[in-house]
XYZ file of C-alpha atoms in Angstrom:
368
model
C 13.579 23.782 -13.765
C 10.257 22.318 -12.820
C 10.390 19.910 -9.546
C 12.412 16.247 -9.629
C 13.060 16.581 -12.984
C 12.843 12.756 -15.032
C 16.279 12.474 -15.332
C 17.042 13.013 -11.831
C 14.543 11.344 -10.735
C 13.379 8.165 -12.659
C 9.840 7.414 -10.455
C 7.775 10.009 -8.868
C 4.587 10.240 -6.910
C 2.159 12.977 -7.552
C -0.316 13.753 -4.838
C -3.353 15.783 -5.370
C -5.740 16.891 -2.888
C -9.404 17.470 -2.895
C -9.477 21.263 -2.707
C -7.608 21.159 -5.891
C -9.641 18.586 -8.043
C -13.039 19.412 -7.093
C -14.543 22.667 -7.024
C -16.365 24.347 -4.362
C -20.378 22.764 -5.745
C -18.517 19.756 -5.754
C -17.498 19.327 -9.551
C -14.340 18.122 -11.042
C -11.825 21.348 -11.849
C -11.502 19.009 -15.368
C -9.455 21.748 -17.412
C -6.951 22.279 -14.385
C -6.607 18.255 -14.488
C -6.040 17.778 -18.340
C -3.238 20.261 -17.621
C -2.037 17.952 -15.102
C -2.279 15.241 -17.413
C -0.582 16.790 -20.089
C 2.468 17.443 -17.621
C 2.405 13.314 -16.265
C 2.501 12.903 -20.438
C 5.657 15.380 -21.086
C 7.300 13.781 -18.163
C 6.343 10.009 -19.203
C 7.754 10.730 -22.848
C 11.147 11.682 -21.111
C 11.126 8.322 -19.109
C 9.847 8.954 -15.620
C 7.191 6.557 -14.103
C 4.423 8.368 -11.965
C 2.164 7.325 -10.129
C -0.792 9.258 -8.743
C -1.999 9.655 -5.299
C -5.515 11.537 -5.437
C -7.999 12.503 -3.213
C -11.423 13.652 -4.020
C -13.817 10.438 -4.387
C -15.636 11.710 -0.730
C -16.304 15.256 -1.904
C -17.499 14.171 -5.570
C -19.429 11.429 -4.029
C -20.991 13.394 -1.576
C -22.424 15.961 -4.305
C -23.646 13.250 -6.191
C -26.081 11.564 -3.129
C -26.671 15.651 -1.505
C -24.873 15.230 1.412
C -24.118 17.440 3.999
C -20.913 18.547 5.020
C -19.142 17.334 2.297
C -19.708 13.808 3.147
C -17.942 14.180 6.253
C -20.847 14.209 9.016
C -20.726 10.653 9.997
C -18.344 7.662 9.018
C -21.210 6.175 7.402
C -21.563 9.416 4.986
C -18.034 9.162 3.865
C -18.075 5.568 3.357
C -20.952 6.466 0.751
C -19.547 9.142 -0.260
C -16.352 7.535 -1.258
C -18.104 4.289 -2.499
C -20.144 6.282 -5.482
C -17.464 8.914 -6.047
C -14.548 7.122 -6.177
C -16.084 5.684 -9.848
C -16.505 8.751 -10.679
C -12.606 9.785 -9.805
C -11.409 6.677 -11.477
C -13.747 7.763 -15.044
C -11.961 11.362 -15.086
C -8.703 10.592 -14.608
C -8.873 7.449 -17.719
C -10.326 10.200 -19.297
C -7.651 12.903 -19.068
C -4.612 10.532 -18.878
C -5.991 9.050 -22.376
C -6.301 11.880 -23.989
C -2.466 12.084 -23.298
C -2.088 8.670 -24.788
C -1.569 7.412 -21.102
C -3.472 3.975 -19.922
C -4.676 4.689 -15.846
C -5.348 2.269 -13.678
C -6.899 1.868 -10.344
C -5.301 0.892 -6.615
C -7.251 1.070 -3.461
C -5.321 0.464 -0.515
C -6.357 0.569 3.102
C -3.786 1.164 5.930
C -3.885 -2.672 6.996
C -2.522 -2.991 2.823
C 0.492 -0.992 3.668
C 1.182 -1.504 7.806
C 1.417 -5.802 6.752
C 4.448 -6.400 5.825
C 3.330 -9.049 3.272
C 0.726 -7.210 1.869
C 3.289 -4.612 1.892
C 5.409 -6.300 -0.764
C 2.090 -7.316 -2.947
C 1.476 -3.785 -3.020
C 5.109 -3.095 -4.359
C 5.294 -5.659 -6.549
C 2.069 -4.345 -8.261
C 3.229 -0.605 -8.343
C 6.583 -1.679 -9.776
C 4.937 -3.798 -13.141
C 2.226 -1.436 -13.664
C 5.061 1.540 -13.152
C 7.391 -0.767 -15.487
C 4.443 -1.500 -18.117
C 4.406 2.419 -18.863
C 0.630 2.522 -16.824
C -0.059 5.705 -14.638
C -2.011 4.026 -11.154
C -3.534 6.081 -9.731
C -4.066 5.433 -5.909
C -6.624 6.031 -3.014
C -7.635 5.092 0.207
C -10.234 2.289 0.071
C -12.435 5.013 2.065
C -15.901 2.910 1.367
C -14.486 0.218 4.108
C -11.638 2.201 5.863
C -12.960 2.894 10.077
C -11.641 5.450 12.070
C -9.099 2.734 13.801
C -7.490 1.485 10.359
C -7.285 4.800 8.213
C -4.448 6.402 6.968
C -7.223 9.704 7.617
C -5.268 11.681 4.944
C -3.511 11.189 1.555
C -0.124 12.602 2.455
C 1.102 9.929 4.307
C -0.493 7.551 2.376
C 1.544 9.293 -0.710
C 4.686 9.034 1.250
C 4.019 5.223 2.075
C 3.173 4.655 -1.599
C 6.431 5.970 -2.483
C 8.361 4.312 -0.292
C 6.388 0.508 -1.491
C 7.515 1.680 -5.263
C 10.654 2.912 -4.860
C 10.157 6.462 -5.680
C 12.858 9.061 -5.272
C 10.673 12.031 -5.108
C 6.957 12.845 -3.927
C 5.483 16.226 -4.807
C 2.028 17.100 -2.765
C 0.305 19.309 -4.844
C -1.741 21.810 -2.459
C -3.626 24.684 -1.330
C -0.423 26.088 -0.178
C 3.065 26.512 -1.698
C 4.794 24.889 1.011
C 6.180 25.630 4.829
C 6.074 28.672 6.852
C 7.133 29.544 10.096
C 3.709 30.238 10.939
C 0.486 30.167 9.923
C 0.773 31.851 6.334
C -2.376 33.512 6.890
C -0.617 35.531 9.738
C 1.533 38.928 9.378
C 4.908 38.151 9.284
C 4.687 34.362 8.349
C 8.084 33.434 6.119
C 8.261 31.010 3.876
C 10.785 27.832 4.189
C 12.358 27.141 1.029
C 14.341 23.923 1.783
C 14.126 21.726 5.260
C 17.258 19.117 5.886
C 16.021 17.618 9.020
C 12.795 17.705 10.318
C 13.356 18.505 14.184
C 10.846 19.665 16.946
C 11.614 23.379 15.609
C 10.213 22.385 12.409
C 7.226 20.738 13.856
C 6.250 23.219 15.779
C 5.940 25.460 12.445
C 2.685 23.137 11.429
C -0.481 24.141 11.137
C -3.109 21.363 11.314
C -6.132 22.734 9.297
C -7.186 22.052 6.004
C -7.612 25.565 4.330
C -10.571 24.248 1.793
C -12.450 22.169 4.563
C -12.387 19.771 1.583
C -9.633 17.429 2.588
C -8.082 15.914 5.824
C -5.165 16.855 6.363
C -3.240 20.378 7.005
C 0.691 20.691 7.312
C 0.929 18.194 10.497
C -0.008 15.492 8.007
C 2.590 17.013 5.433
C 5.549 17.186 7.641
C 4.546 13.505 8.557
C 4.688 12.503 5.154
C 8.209 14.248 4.624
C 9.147 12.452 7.750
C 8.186 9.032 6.014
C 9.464 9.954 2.826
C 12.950 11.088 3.547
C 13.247 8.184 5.883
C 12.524 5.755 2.661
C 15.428 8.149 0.659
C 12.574 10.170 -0.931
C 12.873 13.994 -1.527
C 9.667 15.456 -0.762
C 8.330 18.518 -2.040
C 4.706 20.888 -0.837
C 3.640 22.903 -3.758
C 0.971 24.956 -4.984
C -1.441 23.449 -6.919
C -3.258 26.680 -7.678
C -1.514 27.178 -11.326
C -2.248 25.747 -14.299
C 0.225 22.980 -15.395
C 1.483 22.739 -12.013
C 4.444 19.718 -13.035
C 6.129 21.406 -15.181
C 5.929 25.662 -13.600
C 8.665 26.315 -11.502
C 7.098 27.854 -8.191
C 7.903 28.527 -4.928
C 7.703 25.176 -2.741
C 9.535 23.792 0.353
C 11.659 20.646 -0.056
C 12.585 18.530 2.689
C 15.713 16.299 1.661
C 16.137 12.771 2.202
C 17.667 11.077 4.205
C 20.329 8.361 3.501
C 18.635 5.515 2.076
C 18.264 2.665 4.971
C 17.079 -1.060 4.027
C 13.884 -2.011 2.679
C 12.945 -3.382 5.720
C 13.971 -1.068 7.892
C 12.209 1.826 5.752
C 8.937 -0.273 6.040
C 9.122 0.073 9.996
C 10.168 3.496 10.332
C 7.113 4.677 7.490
C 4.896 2.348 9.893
C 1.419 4.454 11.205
C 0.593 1.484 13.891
C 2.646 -0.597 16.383
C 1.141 -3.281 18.266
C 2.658 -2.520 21.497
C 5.063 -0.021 23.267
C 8.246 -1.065 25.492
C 9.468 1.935 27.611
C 13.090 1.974 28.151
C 15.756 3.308 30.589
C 18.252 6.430 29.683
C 21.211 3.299 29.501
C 19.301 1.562 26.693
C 18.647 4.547 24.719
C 22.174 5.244 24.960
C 23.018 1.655 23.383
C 20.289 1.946 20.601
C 21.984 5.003 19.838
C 25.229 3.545 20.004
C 24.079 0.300 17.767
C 23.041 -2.246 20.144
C 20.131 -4.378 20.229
C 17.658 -3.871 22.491
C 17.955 -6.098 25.748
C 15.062 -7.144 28.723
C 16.916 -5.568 30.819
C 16.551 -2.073 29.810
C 12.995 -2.566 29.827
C 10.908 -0.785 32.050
C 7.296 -1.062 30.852
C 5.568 -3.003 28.988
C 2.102 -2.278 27.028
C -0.126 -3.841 24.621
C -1.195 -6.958 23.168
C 1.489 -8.245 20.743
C 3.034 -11.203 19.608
C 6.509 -12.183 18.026
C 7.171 -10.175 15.308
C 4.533 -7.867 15.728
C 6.119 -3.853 15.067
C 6.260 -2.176 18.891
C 7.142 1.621 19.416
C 10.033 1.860 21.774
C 10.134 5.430 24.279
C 12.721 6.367 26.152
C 11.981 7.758 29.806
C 10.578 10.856 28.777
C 7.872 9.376 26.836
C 9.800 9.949 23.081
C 9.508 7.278 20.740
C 13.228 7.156 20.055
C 13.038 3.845 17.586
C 10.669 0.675 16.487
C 11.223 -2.875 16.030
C 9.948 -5.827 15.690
C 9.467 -7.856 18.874
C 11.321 -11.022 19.971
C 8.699 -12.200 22.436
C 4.826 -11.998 22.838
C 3.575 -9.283 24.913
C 2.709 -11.979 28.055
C 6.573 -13.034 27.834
C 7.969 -9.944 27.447
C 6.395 -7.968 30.368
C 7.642 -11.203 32.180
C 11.280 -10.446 31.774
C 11.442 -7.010 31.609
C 14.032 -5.247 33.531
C 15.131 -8.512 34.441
C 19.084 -9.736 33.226
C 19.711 -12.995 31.628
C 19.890 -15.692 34.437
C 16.836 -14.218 35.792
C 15.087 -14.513 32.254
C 15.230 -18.081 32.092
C 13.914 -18.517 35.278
C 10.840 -16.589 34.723
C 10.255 -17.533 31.312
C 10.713 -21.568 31.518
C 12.593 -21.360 28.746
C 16.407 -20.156 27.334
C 15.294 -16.496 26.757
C 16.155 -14.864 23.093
C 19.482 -12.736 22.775
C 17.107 -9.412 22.459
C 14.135 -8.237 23.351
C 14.338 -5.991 19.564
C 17.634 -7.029 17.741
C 19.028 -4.045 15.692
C 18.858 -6.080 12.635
C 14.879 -5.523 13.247
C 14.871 -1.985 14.385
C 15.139 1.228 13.228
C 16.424 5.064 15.121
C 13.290 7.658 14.861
């Protein structure tokens, strides 16, 4: 049975990465994407929604204006590249997806899009008419005026946050690679892993951050941080090859990493989060009480860094530098590194004012 099938899973998001749409002279593999196509079309006509995550708009731009190094030398280059290929990315895939009968339409997103929590839920709202209007989006980073500071830098994660703003139970990255190993695949020895129920330090360790084409940006440290996003949002995520033909619908070897159990919308949004404002380092007694379900207070505060103000998203680390949860913060930054590791009484005095009953209330923060 071929991945998430529709009537397990009602929405989906398929991501596709560069090494897999364009060729090596920097064309589009078009015959491997009609097949693609044709497999969103089976799947639409059983009732699944999909939505598309797809990279390539750099490396067809960057053929089109003779660039070197795939577009990647310089920011600049990639902003070009992206800006005149990503019209060209958008024309293919209305091309393929009509040929199905399927109407495509565009979304570029840039991190600031998903990491607002506003914006956030304009994003959602979009996915979930043009998802509920039968449309395929299809979805990229808005590379032509993404920086280095406020880039996703890869479309795994930016698949996994996509999900997670439309509600999808399942996320398939289609790849260079059929999924996890224990070590590098190239290497003797390397075993595949088939099915991954928590993602732990052991896991981790198994990544491999390059990209095998030197096409795309990210390697399996991006796609274990996707997983990590996903399952957190109560999305199965799957890594599969991408080098077969009608890749949706053949059943081949792949890892899945299960999901979680689903937490609130809000607290999914923090814990898929890429950016936090600030950081607020806390004692071995408060990570015991987040643990145990308490908010955090002052006085488990040890450090404070970062500029911030209320409500702003702030990682939290325990002693040994771990970020064990994040929240959103009670206090601006000035305030907060006023009363930290300070109890109650104390508080008031040093704020001028009757301080808050948390620094991060556990109705605003979520375990990592």
């Amino acid at each position: 049975m071929p991945l998430f099938p529709p009537t397990s899973c009602p929405r989906l998001i398929v991501k596709i990465g560069s090494a897999l749409l364009v060729d090596e002279s920097g064309a589009v593999r078009r015959e491997w994407l009609a097949g693609v196509a044709a497999d969103i079309a089976a799947r639409a006509a059983k009732g699944q929604q999909i939505a598309v995550v797809s990279s390539g708009a750099i490396a067809l731009g960057a053929r089109r204006l003779g660039l070197a190094k795939g577009g990647r030398a310089t920011l600049e280059d990639a902003q070009a590249a992206a800006a005149t290929g990503q019209i060209a990315l958008s024309h293919v895939w209305a091309d393929v997806l009509g040929a199905e009968g399927l109407t495509a339409a565009q979304i570029l997103v840039t991190l600031d899009d998903l990491e607002d929590r506003r914006r956030y839920l304009n994003a959602s709202a979009t996915l979930d008419r043009l998802l509920g209007l039968g449309v395929v989006p299809v979805i990229n980073e808005n590379d032509s005026v993404a920086t280095e500071e406020i880039r996703f830098g890869d479309n795994d994660r930016l698949a996994a946050r996509v999900a997670q703003a439309a509600g999808a139970g399942g996320v398939i990255l289609l790849s260079d690679v059929d999924g996890l190993y224990d070590r590098n695949p190239a290497h003797p020895g390397a075993n595949h892993i088939a099915r991954v129920e928590r993602i732990d330090g052991a896991i981790e360790a198994m990544a491999d951050a390059g990209s095998a084409s030197g096409m795309g940006s990210g390697g399996m440290v991006s796609k274990i941080s996707a997983a990590r996003i996903a399952n957190a949002a109560g999305a199965h995520l799957a890594i599969a090859s991408g080098r077969i033909d009608r890749p949706l619908s053949t059943e081949a070897r792949h890892t899945l990493f299960v999901a979680e159990k689903g937490a609130s919308a809000r607290k999914a949004w923090l814990a898929g989060g890429l950016t936090a404002k600030g950081r607020l380092t806390i004692d071995t007694g408060a990570v015991r009480a987040l643990n145990a379900g308490a908010s955090l207070l002052a006085a488990g505060v040890t450090a404070v860094a970062g500029v911030f103000a209320r409500g702003d998203i702030l990682d939290i680390a325990g002693p040994d530098g771990r970020v064990v949860a994040r929240g959103l913060s009670e206090y601006p930054g000035a305030d907060a590194a006023a009363i930290a590791g300070l109890g109650r009484d104390a508080q008031e005095a040093a704020l001028g004012y009757a301080p808050r009953t948390a620094m991060v209330h556990r109705d605003h923060m979520v375990l990592l």
